[in-house]
């Protein structure tokens, strides 16, 4: 099983009073993820940049580590 670390940016918006994740974007490194999150922060209720472990065989993501946070975000570890 091949696991690799990937960097993602996840924007959030409000829908009927609830926080809803938008389309995830991938970044090439942690600094890029933080810059993308900052640039998106004015257009969304919240934006988070994460480092995650991805199982290359299944595509499953695990072990999210928060790199940057702007505004309201959901707790990925709560699910």
mmCIF file of N, CA, C and O in Angstrom:
data_model
loop_
_atom_site.group_PDB
_atom_site.id
_atom_site.type_symbol
_atom_site.label_atom_id
_atom_site.label_comp_id
_atom_site.label_asym_id
_atom_site.label_seq_id
_atom_site.Cartn_x
_atom_site.Cartn_y
_atom_site.Cartn_z
ATOM 1 N N UNK A 1 0.850 -1.183 0.000
ATOM 2 C CA UNK A 1 0.000 0.000 0.000
ATOM 3 C C UNK A 1 0.889 1.237 0.000
ATOM 4 O O UNK A 1 1.708 1.416 0.886
ATOM 5 N N UNK A 2 0.749 2.089 -1.001
ATOM 6 C CA UNK A 2 1.559 3.296 -1.121
ATOM 7 C C UNK A 2 0.781 4.506 -0.614
ATOM 8 O O UNK A 2 -0.251 4.867 -1.175
ATOM 9 N N UNK A 3 1.283 5.100 0.445
ATOM 10 C CA UNK A 3 0.677 6.314 0.988
ATOM 11 C C UNK A 3 1.591 7.495 0.709
ATOM 12 O O UNK A 3 2.807 7.383 0.883
ATOM 13 N N UNK A 4 1.003 8.603 0.274
ATOM 14 C CA UNK A 4 1.775 9.815 0.042
ATOM 15 C C UNK A 4 1.077 10.993 0.691
ATOM 16 O O UNK A 4 -0.141 10.976 0.886
ATOM 17 N N UNK A 5 1.856 12.015 1.006
ATOM 18 C CA UNK A 5 1.278 13.232 1.571
ATOM 19 C C UNK A 5 0.910 14.172 0.432
ATOM 20 O O UNK A 5 1.700 14.399 -0.479
ATOM 21 N N UNK A 6 -0.321 14.672 0.482
ATOM 22 C CA UNK A 6 -0.809 15.635 -0.514
ATOM 23 C C UNK A 6 -1.274 16.880 0.225
ATOM 24 O O UNK A 6 -1.561 16.848 1.426
ATOM 25 N N UNK A 7 -1.384 17.970 -0.504
ATOM 26 C CA UNK A 7 -1.796 19.242 0.071
ATOM 27 C C UNK A 7 -3.053 19.709 -0.637
ATOM 28 O O UNK A 7 -3.092 19.768 -1.869
ATOM 29 N N UNK A 8 -4.091 19.997 0.149
ATOM 30 C CA UNK A 8 -5.373 20.384 -0.428
ATOM 31 C C UNK A 8 -5.873 21.670 0.207
ATOM 32 O O UNK A 8 -5.518 22.016 1.337
ATOM 33 N N UNK A 9 -6.703 22.369 -0.546
ATOM 34 C CA UNK A 9 -7.367 23.585 -0.064
ATOM 35 C C UNK A 9 -8.862 23.339 -0.212
ATOM 36 O O UNK A 9 -9.333 22.919 -1.268
ATOM 37 N N UNK A 10 -9.597 23.599 0.868
ATOM 38 C CA UNK A 10 -11.026 23.324 0.891
ATOM 39 C C UNK A 10 -11.786 24.592 1.290
ATOM 40 O O UNK A 10 -11.664 25.051 2.418
ATOM 41 N N UNK A 11 -12.545 25.177 0.349
ATOM 42 C CA UNK A 11 -13.356 26.348 0.680
ATOM 43 C C UNK A 11 -14.697 25.924 1.285
ATOM 44 O O UNK A 11 -15.177 24.817 1.030
ATOM 45 N N UNK A 12 -15.284 26.795 2.077
ATOM 46 C CA UNK A 12 -16.593 26.541 2.681
ATOM 47 C C UNK A 12 -17.519 27.709 2.390
ATOM 48 O O UNK A 12 -17.096 28.858 2.326
ATOM 49 N N UNK A 13 -18.812 27.379 2.229
ATOM 50 C CA UNK A 13 -19.841 28.397 2.054
ATOM 51 C C UNK A 13 -21.004 28.047 2.964
ATOM 52 O O UNK A 13 -21.080 26.941 3.497
ATOM 53 N N UNK A 14 -21.921 28.982 3.114
ATOM 54 C CA UNK A 14 -23.124 28.736 3.914
ATOM 55 C C UNK A 14 -24.266 28.388 2.976
ATOM 56 O O UNK A 14 -24.465 29.035 1.956
ATOM 57 N N UNK A 15 -25.018 27.345 3.323
ATOM 58 C CA UNK A 15 -26.206 26.962 2.587
ATOM 59 C C UNK A 15 -27.286 26.622 3.606
ATOM 60 O O UNK A 15 -27.120 25.681 4.385
ATOM 61 N N UNK A 16 -28.338 27.411 3.606
ATOM 62 C CA UNK A 16 -29.436 27.239 4.565
ATOM 63 C C UNK A 16 -28.943 27.236 6.003
ATOM 64 O O UNK A 16 -29.381 26.454 6.834
ATOM 65 N N UNK A 17 -27.967 28.088 6.266
ATOM 66 C CA UNK A 17 -27.440 28.219 7.613
ATOM 67 C C UNK A 17 -26.387 27.198 7.994
ATOM 68 O O UNK A 17 -25.826 27.256 9.085
ATOM 69 N N UNK A 18 -26.100 26.255 7.111
ATOM 70 C CA UNK A 18 -25.107 25.225 7.403
ATOM 71 C C UNK A 18 -23.820 25.484 6.629
ATOM 72 O O UNK A 18 -23.849 25.998 5.516
ATOM 73 N N UNK A 19 -22.709 25.074 7.194
ATOM 74 C CA UNK A 19 -21.415 25.175 6.541
ATOM 75 C C UNK A 19 -21.261 24.007 5.571
ATOM 76 O O UNK A 19 -21.403 22.845 5.954
ATOM 77 N N UNK A 20 -21.000 24.311 4.294
ATOM 78 C CA UNK A 20 -20.920 23.293 3.249
ATOM 79 C C UNK A 20 -19.568 23.408 2.543
ATOM 80 O O UNK A 20 -19.187 24.502 2.129
ATOM 81 N N UNK A 21 -18.841 22.280 2.386
ATOM 82 C CA UNK A 21 -17.558 22.347 1.679
ATOM 83 C C UNK A 21 -17.760 22.552 0.184
ATOM 84 O O UNK A 21 -18.707 22.036 -0.403
ATOM 85 N N UNK A 22 -16.860 23.325 -0.413
ATOM 86 C CA UNK A 22 -16.886 23.555 -1.854
ATOM 87 C C UNK A 22 -15.946 22.593 -2.561
ATOM 88 O O UNK A 22 -15.571 21.552 -2.019
ATOM 89 N N UNK A 23 -15.542 22.956 -3.759
ATOM 90 C CA UNK A 23 -14.671 22.097 -4.560
ATOM 91 C C UNK A 23 -13.240 22.146 -4.038
ATOM 92 O O UNK A 23 -12.641 23.214 -3.912
ATOM 93 N N UNK A 24 -12.693 20.978 -3.748
ATOM 94 C CA UNK A 24 -11.345 20.858 -3.233
ATOM 95 C C UNK A 24 -10.334 21.154 -4.337
ATOM 96 O O UNK A 24 -10.523 20.759 -5.481
ATOM 97 N N UNK A 25 -9.267 21.865 -3.960
ATOM 98 C CA UNK A 25 -8.174 22.134 -4.897
ATOM 99 C C UNK A 25 -6.904 21.517 -4.347
ATOM 100 O O UNK A 25 -6.661 21.542 -3.147
ATOM 101 N N UNK A 26 -6.085 20.984 -5.217
ATOM 102 C CA UNK A 26 -4.817 20.408 -4.793
ATOM 103 C C UNK A 26 -3.713 21.438 -4.975
ATOM 104 O O UNK A 26 -3.750 22.254 -5.899
ATOM 105 N N UNK A 27 -2.730 21.409 -4.082
ATOM 106 C CA UNK A 27 -1.567 22.292 -4.165
ATOM 107 C C UNK A 27 -0.307 21.420 -4.237
ATOM 108 O O UNK A 27 -0.323 20.259 -3.835
ATOM 109 N N UNK A 28 0.767 21.993 -4.746
ATOM 110 C CA UNK A 28 1.995 21.213 -4.938
ATOM 111 C C UNK A 28 2.839 21.085 -3.675
ATOM 112 O O UNK A 28 3.634 20.160 -3.559
ATOM 113 N N UNK A 29 2.664 22.020 -2.731
ATOM 114 C CA UNK A 29 3.434 21.981 -1.491
ATOM 115 C C UNK A 29 2.686 22.771 -0.414
ATOM 116 O O UNK A 29 1.702 23.449 -0.715
ATOM 117 N N UNK A 30 3.133 22.710 0.844
ATOM 118 C CA UNK A 30 2.391 23.387 1.916
ATOM 119 C C UNK A 30 2.341 24.908 1.771
ATOM 120 O O UNK A 30 1.325 25.526 2.068
ATOM 121 N N UNK A 31 3.401 25.506 1.279
ATOM 122 C CA UNK A 31 3.415 26.970 1.115
ATOM 123 C C UNK A 31 2.405 27.387 0.051
ATOM 124 O O UNK A 31 1.672 28.355 0.219
ATOM 125 N N UNK A 32 2.368 26.638 -1.034
ATOM 126 C CA UNK A 32 1.402 26.912 -2.099
ATOM 127 C C UNK A 32 -0.029 26.760 -1.578
ATOM 128 O O UNK A 32 -0.904 27.576 -1.889
ATOM 129 N N UNK A 33 -0.274 25.734 -0.774
ATOM 130 C CA UNK A 33 -1.610 25.518 -0.203
ATOM 131 C C UNK A 33 -2.024 26.715 0.657
ATOM 132 O O UNK A 33 -3.160 27.183 0.578
ATOM 133 N N UNK A 34 -1.110 27.209 1.461
ATOM 134 C CA UNK A 34 -1.413 28.366 2.316
ATOM 135 C C UNK A 34 -1.687 29.616 1.477
ATOM 136 O O UNK A 34 -2.609 30.377 1.788
ATOM 137 N N UNK A 35 -0.928 29.817 0.412
ATOM 138 C CA UNK A 35 -1.135 30.982 -0.460
ATOM 139 C C UNK A 35 -2.476 30.895 -1.194
ATOM 140 O O UNK A 35 -3.186 31.887 -1.327
ATOM 141 N N UNK A 36 -2.820 29.709 -1.675
ATOM 142 C CA UNK A 36 -4.101 29.520 -2.366
ATOM 143 C C UNK A 36 -5.247 29.796 -1.391
ATOM 144 O O UNK A 36 -6.217 30.476 -1.725
ATOM 145 N N UNK A 37 -5.144 29.252 -0.166
ATOM 146 C CA UNK A 37 -6.184 29.474 0.846
ATOM 147 C C UNK A 37 -6.361 30.964 1.133
ATOM 148 O O UNK A 37 -7.490 31.464 1.201
ATOM 149 N N UNK A 38 -5.267 31.680 1.273
ATOM 150 C CA UNK A 38 -5.344 33.117 1.537
ATOM 151 C C UNK A 38 -6.008 33.849 0.371
ATOM 152 O O UNK A 38 -6.887 34.690 0.579
ATOM 153 N N UNK A 39 -5.636 33.500 -0.847
ATOM 154 C CA UNK A 39 -6.212 34.193 -2.010
ATOM 155 C C UNK A 39 -7.698 33.899 -2.171
ATOM 156 O O UNK A 39 -8.444 34.718 -2.696
ATOM 157 N N UNK A 40 -8.162 32.727 -1.708
ATOM 158 C CA UNK A 40 -9.574 32.364 -1.822
ATOM 159 C C UNK A 40 -10.407 32.901 -0.655
ATOM 160 O O UNK A 40 -11.635 32.910 -0.727
ATOM 161 N N UNK A 41 -9.767 33.344 0.398
ATOM 162 C CA UNK A 41 -10.464 33.670 1.648
ATOM 163 C C UNK A 41 -11.476 34.807 1.532
ATOM 164 O O UNK A 41 -12.433 34.836 2.297
ATOM 165 N N UNK A 42 -11.302 35.716 0.595
ATOM 166 C CA UNK A 42 -12.249 36.827 0.446
ATOM 167 C C UNK A 42 -13.533 36.405 -0.262
ATOM 168 O O UNK A 42 -14.539 37.084 -0.174
ATOM 169 N N UNK A 43 -13.508 35.273 -0.961
ATOM 170 C CA UNK A 43 -14.670 34.823 -1.732
ATOM 171 C C UNK A 43 -15.518 33.779 -1.018
ATOM 172 O O UNK A 43 -16.568 33.400 -1.520
ATOM 173 N N UNK A 44 -15.055 33.287 0.139
ATOM 174 C CA UNK A 44 -15.759 32.225 0.848
ATOM 175 C C UNK A 44 -15.914 32.555 2.322
ATOM 176 O O UNK A 44 -15.164 33.353 2.861
ATOM 177 N N UNK A 45 -16.873 31.914 2.980
ATOM 178 C CA UNK A 45 -17.095 32.086 4.421
ATOM 179 C C UNK A 45 -15.875 31.587 5.185
ATOM 180 O O UNK A 45 -15.507 32.111 6.219
ATOM 181 N N UNK A 46 -15.250 30.550 4.652
ATOM 182 C CA UNK A 46 -14.049 29.987 5.256
ATOM 183 C C UNK A 46 -13.252 29.204 4.244
ATOM 184 O O UNK A 46 -13.793 28.729 3.243
ATOM 185 N N UNK A 47 -11.959 29.108 4.480
ATOM 186 C CA UNK A 47 -11.064 28.329 3.621
ATOM 187 C C UNK A 47 -10.019 27.684 4.522
ATOM 188 O O UNK A 47 -9.508 28.323 5.437
ATOM 189 N N UNK A 48 -9.715 26.423 4.249
ATOM 190 C CA UNK A 48 -8.693 25.724 5.017
ATOM 191 C C UNK A 48 -7.716 25.032 4.083
ATOM 192 O O UNK A 48 -8.099 24.530 3.031
ATOM 193 N N UNK A 49 -6.447 25.035 4.480
ATOM 194 C CA UNK A 49 -5.412 24.290 3.769
ATOM 195 C C UNK A 49 -4.997 23.132 4.664
ATOM 196 O O UNK A 49 -4.790 23.318 5.865
ATOM 197 N N UNK A 50 -4.920 21.945 4.079
ATOM 198 C CA UNK A 50 -4.590 20.739 4.834
ATOM 199 C C UNK A 50 -3.472 19.959 4.160
ATOM 200 O O UNK A 50 -3.345 19.972 2.937
ATOM 201 N N UNK A 51 -2.729 19.220 4.968
ATOM 202 C CA UNK A 51 -1.859 18.150 4.487
ATOM 203 C C UNK A 51 -2.612 16.870 4.835
ATOM 204 O O UNK A 51 -3.092 16.718 5.963
ATOM 205 N N UNK A 52 -2.757 15.976 3.884
ATOM 206 C CA UNK A 52 -3.473 14.716 4.112
ATOM 207 C C UNK A 52 -2.629 13.549 3.591
ATOM 208 O O UNK A 52 -1.791 13.725 2.709
ATOM 209 N N UNK A 53 -2.875 12.388 4.138
ATOM 210 C CA UNK A 53 -2.233 11.174 3.650
ATOM 211 C C UNK A 53 -3.214 10.507 2.686
ATOM 212 O O UNK A 53 -4.370 10.284 3.028
ATOM 213 N N UNK A 54 -2.743 10.216 1.474
ATOM 214 C CA UNK A 54 -3.596 9.618 0.448
ATOM 215 C C UNK A 54 -3.089 8.214 0.125
ATOM 216 O O UNK A 54 -1.904 8.019 -0.139
ATOM 217 N N UNK A 55 -4.007 7.254 0.173
ATOM 218 C CA UNK A 55 -3.717 5.889 -0.243
ATOM 219 C C UNK A 55 -3.780 5.883 -1.765
ATOM 220 O O UNK A 55 -4.848 6.080 -2.343
ATOM 221 N N UNK A 56 -2.659 5.689 -2.418
ATOM 222 C CA UNK A 56 -2.587 5.772 -3.878
ATOM 223 C C UNK A 56 -3.435 4.702 -4.571
ATOM 224 O O UNK A 56 -3.878 4.900 -5.694
ATOM 225 N N UNK A 57 -3.664 3.580 -3.917
ATOM 226 C CA UNK A 57 -4.453 2.507 -4.528
ATOM 227 C C UNK A 57 -5.949 2.801 -4.507
ATOM 228 O O UNK A 57 -6.652 2.548 -5.472
ATOM 229 N N UNK A 58 -6.448 3.333 -3.379
ATOM 230 C CA UNK A 58 -7.894 3.550 -3.233
ATOM 231 C C UNK A 58 -8.312 4.999 -3.400
ATOM 232 O O UNK A 58 -9.479 5.279 -3.633
ATOM 233 N N UNK A 59 -7.365 5.942 -3.213
ATOM 234 C CA UNK A 59 -7.700 7.358 -3.260
ATOM 235 C C UNK A 59 -8.231 7.891 -1.943
ATOM 236 O O UNK A 59 -8.561 9.067 -1.832
ATOM 237 N N UNK A 60 -8.312 7.030 -0.919
ATOM 238 C CA UNK A 60 -8.811 7.457 0.394
ATOM 239 C C UNK A 60 -7.839 8.426 1.048
ATOM 240 O O UNK A 60 -6.620 8.230 1.003
ATOM 241 N N UNK A 61 -8.401 9.453 1.677
ATOM 242 C CA UNK A 61 -7.601 10.440 2.399
ATOM 243 C C UNK A 61 -7.772 10.230 3.896
ATOM 244 O O UNK A 61 -8.866 9.929 4.361
ATOM 245 N N UNK A 62 -6.679 10.406 4.640
ATOM 246 C CA UNK A 62 -6.739 10.268 6.087
ATOM 247 C C UNK A 62 -5.734 11.217 6.744
ATOM 248 O O UNK A 62 -4.930 11.851 6.065
ATOM 249 N N UNK A 63 -5.811 11.302 8.054
ATOM 250 C CA UNK A 63 -4.874 12.079 8.870
ATOM 251 C C UNK A 63 -4.756 13.539 8.433
ATOM 252 O O UNK A 63 -3.652 14.027 8.180
ATOM 253 N N UNK A 64 -5.883 14.265 8.330
ATOM 254 C CA UNK A 64 -5.774 15.674 7.921
ATOM 255 C C UNK A 64 -5.031 16.496 8.973
ATOM 256 O O UNK A 64 -5.261 16.350 10.171
ATOM 257 N N UNK A 65 -4.102 17.319 8.499
ATOM 258 C CA UNK A 65 -3.344 18.219 9.370
ATOM 259 C C UNK A 65 -3.561 19.641 8.852
ATOM 260 O O UNK A 65 -3.235 19.951 7.704
ATOM 261 N N UNK A 66 -4.144 20.483 9.694
ATOM 262 C CA UNK A 66 -4.470 21.852 9.290
ATOM 263 C C UNK A 66 -3.200 22.677 9.123
ATOM 264 O O UNK A 66 -2.373 22.753 10.025
ATOM 265 N N UNK A 67 -3.049 23.303 7.947
ATOM 266 C CA UNK A 67 -1.901 24.165 7.670
ATOM 267 C C UNK A 67 -2.261 25.640 7.811
ATOM 268 O O UNK A 67 -1.453 26.431 8.279
ATOM 269 N N UNK A 68 -3.456 26.006 7.363
ATOM 270 C CA UNK A 68 -3.905 27.399 7.426
ATOM 271 C C UNK A 68 -5.418 27.422 7.481
ATOM 272 O O UNK A 68 -6.083 26.560 6.911
ATOM 273 N N UNK A 69 -5.939 28.433 8.175
ATOM 274 C CA UNK A 69 -7.391 28.568 8.334
ATOM 275 C C UNK A 69 -7.773 30.030 8.187
ATOM 276 O O UNK A 69 -7.130 30.904 8.769
ATOM 277 N N UNK A 70 -8.834 30.269 7.427
ATOM 278 C CA UNK A 70 -9.369 31.624 7.240
ATOM 279 C C UNK A 70 -10.884 31.535 7.381
ATOM 280 O O UNK A 70 -11.528 30.820 6.614
ATOM 281 N N UNK A 71 -11.455 32.211 8.363
ATOM 282 C CA UNK A 71 -12.902 32.215 8.545
ATOM 283 C C UNK A 71 -13.410 30.929 9.168
ATOM 284 O O UNK A 71 -12.697 30.238 9.893
ATOM 285 N N UNK A 72 -14.670 30.587 8.868
ATOM 286 C CA UNK A 72 -15.333 29.405 9.439
ATOM 287 C C UNK A 72 -15.017 28.160 8.611
ATOM 288 O O UNK A 72 -15.205 28.162 7.405
ATOM 289 N N UNK A 73 -14.561 27.122 9.302
ATOM 290 C CA UNK A 73 -14.321 25.841 8.636
ATOM 291 C C UNK A 73 -14.903 24.713 9.484
ATOM 292 O O UNK A 73 -15.140 24.882 10.678
ATOM 293 N N UNK A 74 -15.131 23.577 8.856
ATOM 294 C CA UNK A 74 -15.625 22.403 9.576
ATOM 295 C C UNK A 74 -14.436 21.600 10.102
ATOM 296 O O UNK A 74 -13.327 21.683 9.575
ATOM 297 N N UNK A 75 -14.688 20.798 11.124
ATOM 298 C CA UNK A 75 -13.663 19.929 11.680
ATOM 299 C C UNK A 75 -13.647 18.626 10.881
ATOM 300 O O UNK A 75 -14.571 17.837 10.967
ATOM 301 N N UNK A 76 -12.594 18.386 10.111
ATOM 302 C CA UNK A 76 -12.511 17.175 9.285
ATOM 303 C C UNK A 76 -12.360 15.926 10.144
ATOM 304 O O UNK A 76 -12.695 14.832 9.714
ATOM 305 N N UNK A 77 -11.840 16.068 11.337
ATOM 306 C CA UNK A 77 -11.629 14.909 12.206
ATOM 307 C C UNK A 77 -12.910 14.455 12.893
ATOM 308 O O UNK A 77 -12.955 13.389 13.487
ATOM 309 N N UNK A 78 -13.976 15.248 12.804
ATOM 310 C CA UNK A 78 -15.235 14.927 13.494
ATOM 311 C C UNK A 78 -16.026 13.839 12.776
ATOM 312 O O UNK A 78 -16.874 13.196 13.353
ATOM 313 N N UNK A 79 -15.763 13.638 11.511
ATOM 314 C CA UNK A 79 -16.553 12.657 10.739
ATOM 315 C C UNK A 79 -16.123 11.238 11.003
ATOM 316 O O UNK A 79 -15.097 10.932 11.450
#
